Amino acid sequence: MSTWIDVCSVDDLQPDSGVCALVAGQQLALFYVTKTQQIFAVANFDPIGKANVLSRGMIGDIAGEPMLASPLYKQHYSLITGHCFEHADIKIDTYAVLIENNRVAVKIEAE
């Protein structure tokens, strides 16, 4: 079962930068990409660097796919699928985002 959890206002996000949020006990990295006016939510944990740092990463795109560069060892992760561009067997969790009445909600799977 999954549920939508209200996280913050769109105005709380930093344009073209990351923000970390604790949602249902999980650290999430939220990115507001101004070029496309989209908000992405991914896990904050870097599986290669073994630290909760992805909200500090830089965003951009690779061949048109929005991506996040880890601040530790610079691996690139898709903001859409979470796959690592350099290591096909590594992936970070991604979360659906809903924007309604200037509020950001994230869909979390309940355990």
C-alpha angles and dihedrals in degrees: 000000000000134000138193113243122197107233111170148315119288085239090061091066124089113235111248092356139087133260126191120223131181106225121176090338094309126110110232130186113218121198127190108202107199095190090067098019090235132139120212129193122200136160112282092218117100106213092202099044091038093222140103097251110113093107086068093056127110121250130217136119140274113209089340096309113121111242145178124222114213113238091222112052098357099242113160122233127191112244088210104048103011093231118146112241093211099042116039092195095058124081137164124216118263127199134208114247127210123192116199129160090353090303125122118221126183126206110233126187111233118223 
